[in-house]
mmCIF file of C-alpha atoms in Angstrom:
data_model
loop_
_atom_site.group_PDB
_atom_site.id
_atom_site.type_symbol
_atom_site.label_atom_id
_atom_site.label_comp_id
_atom_site.label_asym_id
_atom_site.label_seq_id
_atom_site.Cartn_x
_atom_site.Cartn_y
_atom_site.Cartn_z
ATOM 1 C CA MET O 17 -14.815 5.319 7.241
ATOM 2 C CA THR O 18 -13.570 2.163 8.036
ATOM 3 C CA ASP O 19 -11.654 -0.376 6.397
ATOM 4 C CA TYR O 20 -9.297 -3.251 7.342
ATOM 5 C CA TRP O 21 -5.351 -2.531 7.295
ATOM 6 C CA LYS O 22 -2.161 -4.481 5.747
ATOM 7 C CA TYR O 23 0.997 -3.090 7.674
ATOM 8 C CA VAL O 24 4.618 -3.409 6.775
ATOM 9 C CA LYS O 25 7.735 -2.864 8.854
ATOM 10 C CA PRO O 26 11.086 -2.715 7.617
ATOM 11 C CA ASP O 27 14.698 -4.755 7.873
ATOM 12 C CA PRO O 28 16.384 -4.281 11.085
ATOM 13 C CA ARG O 29 19.403 -3.831 9.426
ATOM 14 C CA GLY O 30 17.912 -0.595 8.289
ATOM 15 C CA LEU O 31 17.565 0.679 11.596
ATOM 16 C CA GLU O 32 20.678 3.003 11.889
ATOM 17 C CA GLU O 33 19.136 5.194 9.179
ATOM 18 C CA ASN O 34 15.803 5.329 10.468
ATOM 19 C CA PRO O 35 15.625 4.705 14.390
ATOM 20 C CA TYR O 36 12.063 5.539 14.745
ATOM 21 C CA ILE O 37 11.174 1.977 13.837
ATOM 22 C CA ASN O 38 11.210 -0.622 16.407
ATOM 23 C CA PRO O 39 13.302 -3.817 15.327
ATOM 24 C CA PRO O 40 11.110 -6.744 14.384
ATOM 25 C CA LYS O 41 11.736 -9.818 15.918
ATOM 26 C CA ALA O 42 14.210 -11.932 14.506
ATOM 27 C CA ALA O 43 12.546 -14.273 11.630
ATOM 28 C CA THR O 44 13.356 -17.431 10.379
ATOM 29 C CA LEU O 45 12.858 -18.616 7.174
ATOM 30 C CA ARG O 46 9.566 -21.052 6.942
ATOM 31 C CA THR O 47 10.591 -24.553 7.153
ATOM 32 C CA SER O 48 9.193 -26.829 3.974
ATOM 33 C CA THR O 49 9.853 -30.260 2.706
ATOM 34 C CA THR O 50 9.869 -28.094 -0.967
ATOM 35 C CA PRO O 51 12.151 -25.054 -1.521
ATOM 36 C CA ALA O 52 10.165 -21.626 -2.284
ATOM 37 C CA PRO O 53 10.055 -20.648 -5.620
ATOM 38 C CA ALA O 54 12.799 -18.631 -7.049
ATOM 39 C CA SER O 55 11.935 -14.888 -7.588
ATOM 40 C CA ARG O 56 10.760 -14.525 -11.071
ATOM 41 C CA THR O 57 10.985 -10.512 -11.188
ATOM 42 C CA PRO O 58 13.810 -9.344 -13.465
ATOM 43 C CA PRO O 59 16.896 -8.384 -12.390
ATOM 44 C CA GLY O 60 16.884 -4.572 -10.380
ATOM 45 C CA GLU O 61 13.481 -4.949 -9.541
ATOM 46 C CA THR O 62 11.600 -5.977 -6.167
ATOM 47 C CA THR O 63 12.273 -9.407 -5.085
ATOM 48 C CA ILE O 64 10.346 -11.604 -2.180
ATOM 49 C CA LEU O 65 11.672 -13.780 0.320
ATOM 50 C CA ASN O 66 9.224 -16.198 2.361
ATOM 51 C CA LEU O 67 9.405 -15.894 6.174
ATOM 52 C CA ASP O 68 7.429 -17.137 8.942
ATOM 53 C CA ASN O 69 4.584 -14.508 8.988
ATOM 54 C CA PHE O 70 5.804 -12.220 6.938
ATOM 55 C CA LEU O 71 7.156 -11.515 2.964
ATOM 56 C CA LYS O 72 10.375 -9.930 2.880
ATOM 57 C CA LEU O 73 10.438 -7.525 -0.236
ATOM 58 C CA GLU O 74 13.741 -6.254 -1.857
ATOM 59 C CA ASN O 75 14.756 -3.124 -3.347
ATOM 60 C CA VAL O 76 11.126 -1.187 -3.615
ATOM 61 C CA LYS O 77 10.736 2.399 -4.918
ATOM 62 C CA CYS O 78 8.450 4.451 -5.789
ATOM 63 C CA THR O 79 8.869 6.990 -8.261
ATOM 64 C CA ASP O 80 6.698 10.200 -9.836
ATOM 65 C CA SER O 81 5.506 10.580 -13.132
ATOM 66 C CA LYS O 82 9.031 12.247 -14.043
ATOM 67 C CA GLY O 83 10.862 9.085 -12.690
ATOM 68 C CA LYS O 84 12.161 10.597 -9.239
ATOM 69 C CA VAL O 85 12.484 8.235 -6.511
ATOM 70 C CA PHE O 86 10.143 9.491 -3.595
ATOM 71 C CA GLU O 87 9.944 6.240 -1.502
ATOM 72 C CA HIS O 88 12.762 3.335 -1.320
ATOM 73 C CA TYR O 89 13.805 0.592 0.966
ATOM 74 C CA ASP O 90 16.269 -1.870 0.527
ATOM 75 C CA ALA O 91 14.338 -4.365 2.453
ATOM 76 C CA LEU O 92 10.469 -4.682 3.627
ATOM 77 C CA PHE O 93 8.676 -7.115 5.522
ATOM 78 C CA VAL O 94 5.200 -6.973 4.787
ATOM 79 C CA ARG O 95 2.583 -9.215 7.201
ATOM 80 C CA LYS O 96 1.305 -11.992 5.578
ATOM 81 C CA ASP O 97 -2.354 -10.983 7.050
ATOM 82 C CA ILE O 98 -4.033 -8.041 7.730
ATOM 83 C CA GLU O 99 -5.064 -7.163 11.031
ATOM 84 C CA ARG O 100 -7.630 -9.429 13.037
ATOM 85 C CA ASP O 101 -9.208 -9.972 16.415
ATOM 86 C CA SER O 102 -7.481 -12.377 17.693
ATOM 87 C CA ASN O 103 -10.438 -13.789 19.892
ATOM 88 C CA ASN O 104 -12.728 -14.813 16.881
ATOM 89 C CA PRO O 105 -11.812 -17.491 14.568
ATOM 90 C CA ASP O 106 -14.360 -16.379 11.630
ATOM 91 C CA ASN O 107 -12.585 -14.934 8.917
ATOM 92 C CA LYS O 108 -15.727 -13.192 7.768
ATOM 93 C CA THR O 109 -16.157 -11.099 10.431
ATOM 94 C CA ASN O 110 -12.892 -10.962 12.956
ATOM 95 C CA GLN O 111 -11.198 -7.968 10.601
ATOM 96 C CA VAL O 112 -10.150 -4.861 12.725
ATOM 97 C CA ASN O 113 -11.643 -1.341 11.910
ATOM 98 C CA PHE O 114 -9.909 1.731 12.085
ATOM 99 C CA THR O 115 -10.230 5.567 10.646
ATOM 100 C CA PRO O 116 -7.002 5.787 8.861
ATOM 101 C CA TYR O 117 -5.737 8.369 11.448
ATOM 102 C CA ASN O 118 -6.198 5.756 14.156
ATOM 103 C CA ALA O 119 -4.675 3.035 12.150
ATOM 104 C CA THR O 120 -1.707 5.220 11.166
ATOM 105 C CA ALA O 121 -1.428 5.640 15.186
ATOM 106 C CA HIS O 122 -1.969 2.472 16.260
ATOM 107 C CA PHE O 123 0.963 0.700 13.749
ATOM 108 C CA GLU O 124 3.374 3.399 14.887
ATOM 109 C CA SER O 125 2.735 2.245 18.629
ATOM 110 C CA LYS O 126 3.660 -1.309 17.664
ATOM 111 C CA GLY O 127 7.099 -0.166 15.744
ATOM 112 C CA LEU O 128 5.257 -0.725 12.423
ATOM 113 C CA PHE O 129 3.856 1.643 9.654
ATOM 114 C CA LEU O 130 0.785 2.333 7.707
ATOM 115 C CA PRO O 131 2.242 2.218 4.121
ATOM 116 C CA SER O 132 1.283 5.046 1.262
ATOM 117 C CA PHE O 133 -0.695 4.245 -1.289
ATOM 118 C CA ALA O 134 2.087 4.373 -3.898
ATOM 119 C CA LEU O 135 4.172 1.812 -1.419
ATOM 120 C CA SER O 136 1.184 -0.497 -1.517
ATOM 121 C CA CYS O 137 1.079 -0.258 -5.251
ATOM 122 C CA ASN O 138 4.536 -1.342 -5.273
ATOM 123 C CA ILE O 139 3.830 -4.134 -3.145
ATOM 124 C CA LEU O 140 0.938 -5.408 -5.202
ATOM 125 C CA ALA O 141 3.155 -5.291 -8.241
ATOM 126 C CA ALA O 142 5.632 -7.377 -6.884
ATOM 127 C CA LEU O 143 3.175 -9.651 -5.416
ATOM 128 C CA TYR O 144 1.633 -10.083 -8.474
ATOM 129 C CA ALA O 145 4.942 -10.680 -10.509
ATOM 130 C CA ASN O 146 5.561 -13.704 -7.978
ATOM 131 C CA LYS O 147 2.246 -15.393 -7.694
ATOM 132 C CA SER O 148 3.151 -18.557 -8.940
ATOM 133 C CA ASP O 149 4.285 -18.760 -5.146
ATOM 134 C CA PRO O 150 0.861 -20.274 -3.392
ATOM 135 C CA GLU O 151 2.078 -17.980 -0.341
ATOM 136 C CA VAL O 152 2.486 -14.632 -2.117
ATOM 137 C CA ALA O 153 -0.756 -16.007 -4.192
ATOM 138 C CA GLN O 154 -2.741 -15.753 -0.553
ATOM 139 C CA VAL O 155 -1.470 -12.573 0.162
ATOM 140 C CA LEU O 156 -2.317 -10.971 -3.412
ATOM 141 C CA MET O 157 -6.046 -12.191 -3.389
ATOM 142 C CA GLN O 158 -6.173 -10.305 -0.087
ATOM 143 C CA TYR O 159 -6.862 -7.589 -2.478
ATOM 144 C CA LYS O 160 -9.775 -9.297 -3.994
ATOM 145 C CA ASN O 161 -10.872 -10.355 -1.023
ATOM 146 C CA LYS O 162 -9.504 -10.432 2.528
ATOM 147 C CA GLY O 163 -12.752 -12.660 4.221
ATOM 148 C CA ASN O 164 -15.637 -10.720 4.446
ATOM 149 C CA GLY O 165 -16.352 -10.585 0.261
ATOM 150 C CA THR O 166 -14.156 -7.152 -0.174
ATOM 151 C CA GLY O 167 -10.558 -6.364 -0.423
ATOM 152 C CA TYR O 168 -10.247 -2.805 -0.155
ATOM 153 C CA HIS O 169 -7.315 -1.710 2.096
ATOM 154 C CA ALA O 170 -7.148 2.339 2.825
ATOM 155 C CA GLN O 171 -3.884 3.884 2.995
ATOM 156 C CA ASN O 172 -1.561 6.335 4.480
ATOM 157 C CA THR O 173 -2.529 8.628 1.615
ATOM 158 C CA MET O 174 -5.020 11.359 0.924
ATOM 159 C CA VAL O 175 -5.913 13.482 -1.861
ATOM 160 C CA ASP O 176 -6.671 17.139 -1.208
ATOM 161 C CA TRP O 177 -9.253 17.841 -4.015
ATOM 162 C CA GLY O 178 -9.440 21.672 -3.074
ATOM 163 C CA ALA O 179 -5.678 22.236 -3.069
ATOM 164 C CA LYS O 180 -4.783 19.530 -5.740
ATOM 165 C CA LYS O 181 -2.561 17.875 -4.047
ATOM 166 C CA ILE O 182 -1.767 14.178 -3.212
ATOM 167 C CA ILE O 183 -0.111 13.718 0.121
ATOM 168 C CA HIS O 184 1.669 10.654 0.672
ATOM 169 C CA TYR O 185 2.096 10.587 4.571
ATOM 170 C CA PRO O 186 0.251 13.431 6.058
ATOM 171 C CA ASN O 187 0.531 14.701 9.187
ATOM 172 C CA LYS O 188 -2.128 15.274 12.091
ATOM 173 C CA ASP O 189 -2.808 18.392 10.576
ATOM 174 C CA ASP O 190 -3.446 17.351 7.489
ATOM 175 C CA TYR O 191 -6.721 15.784 9.002
ATOM 176 C CA THR O 192 -9.263 18.274 9.123
ATOM 177 C CA SER O 193 -11.802 15.488 10.156
ATOM 178 C CA ALA O 194 -11.309 12.112 11.739
ATOM 179 C CA GLY O 195 -7.918 13.141 12.967
ATOM 180 C CA GLY O 196 -6.634 13.358 16.453
ATOM 181 C CA ASN O 197 -3.661 15.201 18.367
ATOM 182 C CA GLN O 198 -1.477 12.345 18.542
ATOM 183 C CA VAL O 199 1.445 13.313 16.050
ATOM 184 C CA ILE O 200 1.383 10.853 13.565
ATOM 185 C CA ASN O 201 3.943 10.202 10.449
ATOM 186 C CA SER O 202 6.721 12.152 11.935
ATOM 187 C CA GLN O 203 9.600 9.873 11.250
ATOM 188 C CA LYS O 204 7.827 9.450 7.503
ATOM 189 C CA VAL O 205 8.490 11.873 4.541
ATOM 190 C CA ARG O 206 5.157 14.183 4.013
ATOM 191 C CA THR O 207 5.566 13.851 0.109
ATOM 192 C CA PRO O 208 3.136 16.402 -1.493
ATOM 193 C CA LEU O 209 2.439 15.731 -5.438
ATOM 194 C CA ALA O 210 0.664 18.772 -7.774
ATOM 195 C CA PHE O 211 -1.789 17.869 -9.850
ATOM 196 C CA ASP O 212 -3.953 19.168 -12.592
ATOM 197 C CA ASN O 213 -7.289 17.431 -12.607
ATOM 198 C CA SER O 214 -8.608 19.002 -16.093
ATOM 199 C CA GLY O 215 -10.955 15.986 -17.972
ATOM 200 C CA PHE O 216 -11.000 13.689 -14.736
ATOM 201 C CA SER O 217 -13.922 11.736 -14.044
ATOM 202 C CA ASN O 218 -14.773 8.438 -12.948
ATOM 203 C CA ALA O 219 -13.395 5.718 -15.405
ATOM 204 C CA THR O 220 -11.871 2.350 -15.917
ATOM 205 C CA LEU O 221 -8.117 2.673 -14.940
ATOM 206 C CA GLU O 222 -7.783 1.873 -18.832
ATOM 207 C CA ALA O 223 -9.655 5.152 -19.803
ATOM 208 C CA ALA O 224 -7.763 7.060 -17.483
ATOM 209 C CA LEU O 225 -4.492 6.386 -18.433
ATOM 210 C CA ARG O 226 -5.271 7.724 -21.899
ATOM 211 C CA ASN O 227 -5.375 11.294 -20.495
ATOM 212 C CA PRO O 228 -2.171 12.838 -19.992
ATOM 213 C CA ASN O 229 -3.356 14.794 -16.632
ATOM 214 C CA TYR O 230 -4.772 11.937 -15.723
ATOM 215 C CA ARG O 231 -1.906 9.618 -16.210
ATOM 216 C CA GLU O 232 0.149 11.836 -14.330
ATOM 217 C CA PHE O 233 -2.168 12.002 -11.643
ATOM 218 C CA ILE O 234 -2.121 8.099 -11.350
ATOM 219 C CA GLN O 235 1.814 7.608 -11.377
ATOM 220 C CA ASN O 236 2.210 9.913 -8.736
ATOM 221 C CA LEU O 237 -0.795 8.095 -6.301
ATOM 222 C CA SER O 238 0.386 4.990 -7.391
ATOM 223 C CA GLY O 239 4.405 5.653 -7.017
ATOM 224 C CA MET O 240 4.972 3.374 -10.824
ATOM 225 C CA GLN O 241 6.129 4.473 -13.972
ATOM 226 C CA ASN O 242 3.711 1.913 -15.325
ATOM 227 C CA PRO O 243 0.319 1.971 -13.466
ATOM 228 C CA ASP O 244 -0.819 -0.035 -16.976
ATOM 229 C CA LEU O 245 0.138 -2.718 -14.522
ATOM 230 C CA LEU O 246 -2.540 -2.292 -12.371
ATOM 231 C CA VAL O 247 -4.970 -2.573 -15.455
ATOM 232 C CA GLU O 248 -3.353 -6.348 -15.712
ATOM 233 C CA ILE O 249 -3.840 -6.948 -12.278
ATOM 234 C CA GLY O 250 -7.581 -5.958 -12.326
ATOM 235 C CA VAL O 251 -8.022 -8.488 -14.943
ATOM 236 C CA HIS O 252 -6.190 -11.535 -13.088
ATOM 237 C CA PHE O 253 -8.767 -10.357 -10.166
ATOM 238 C CA VAL O 254 -11.690 -10.683 -12.803
ATOM 239 C CA LYS O 255 -12.691 -7.274 -11.967
ATOM 240 C CA PRO O 256 -11.743 -4.149 -14.425
ATOM 241 C CA ALA O 257 -9.818 -1.673 -12.573
ATOM 242 C CA TYR O 258 -11.630 1.548 -12.220
ATOM 243 C CA SER O 259 -10.270 5.327 -10.515
ATOM 244 C CA TRP O 260 -12.749 6.793 -8.824
ATOM 245 C CA ILE O 261 -13.139 10.702 -8.296
ATOM 246 C CA SER O 262 -14.272 12.705 -5.525
ATOM 247 C CA SER O 263 -17.424 14.992 -6.328
ATOM 248 C CA SER O 264 -16.023 17.471 -3.414
ATOM 249 C CA ASN O 265 -13.112 19.550 -2.971
ATOM 250 C CA GLU O 266 -12.459 18.105 0.812
ATOM 251 C CA LYS O 267 -9.696 16.212 1.823
ATOM 252 C CA ARG O 268 -10.378 12.365 0.909
ATOM 253 C CA ALA O 269 -8.656 9.034 1.900
ATOM 254 C CA ALA O 270 -6.942 7.358 -1.005
ATOM 255 C CA TRP O 271 -8.001 3.392 -0.937
ATOM 256 C CA LEU O 272 -6.820 0.441 -3.174
ATOM 257 C CA GLY O 273 -8.505 -3.265 -3.686
ATOM 258 C CA CYS O 274 -11.749 -4.276 -5.097
#
């Protein structure tokens, strides 16, 4: 399976705590005749600053179904566009394809990393909360249409349906197929979260969240205490939010978007 990837990098001030990540080039605030709109997120939640080629998100947290934080960044830079072929100017056809494993290895080689499904959901929530900023809105809408008519973004997360575990930041040995020999995610925290799939089926997200087991699964997958917000984002995209379940007990990649 192939798809296109949005990637992220941390604030260089956090490198002392995470020496794995290469420092990004110094970013400067974009110049404009009008200032960027102030963040509309409540105090204590993720805020967004506009930079040249990145959006800087501050205070990004992913929590499990019990409210425990399992992924957190004081500051995170999110690229405003997906990976594209620089030799092809047509955004309908210039999106670079990867397998999940190859995408993870590719971005790590550039000092970046591919976000987990949970991190992407919290990035998506922050984009939605700040969509009054036109540049933020453009990034948000890539989850509906990246230029080729779809908004699917693969994530650094897989679901092991046999073992009944969500695995954020899987290692190379987690890939039983479509993997490789290169070590991946060695400086990320591999986070397995168990689930009970009783009553699971393909369903609208709104319906799935009414099932306690299903809701807990979605909370752990999305890293959100209130994944109902994803239903609201689906309404904004004019596409109902759905949850699709694998029909096998194999390990499967997680996908996010329209």
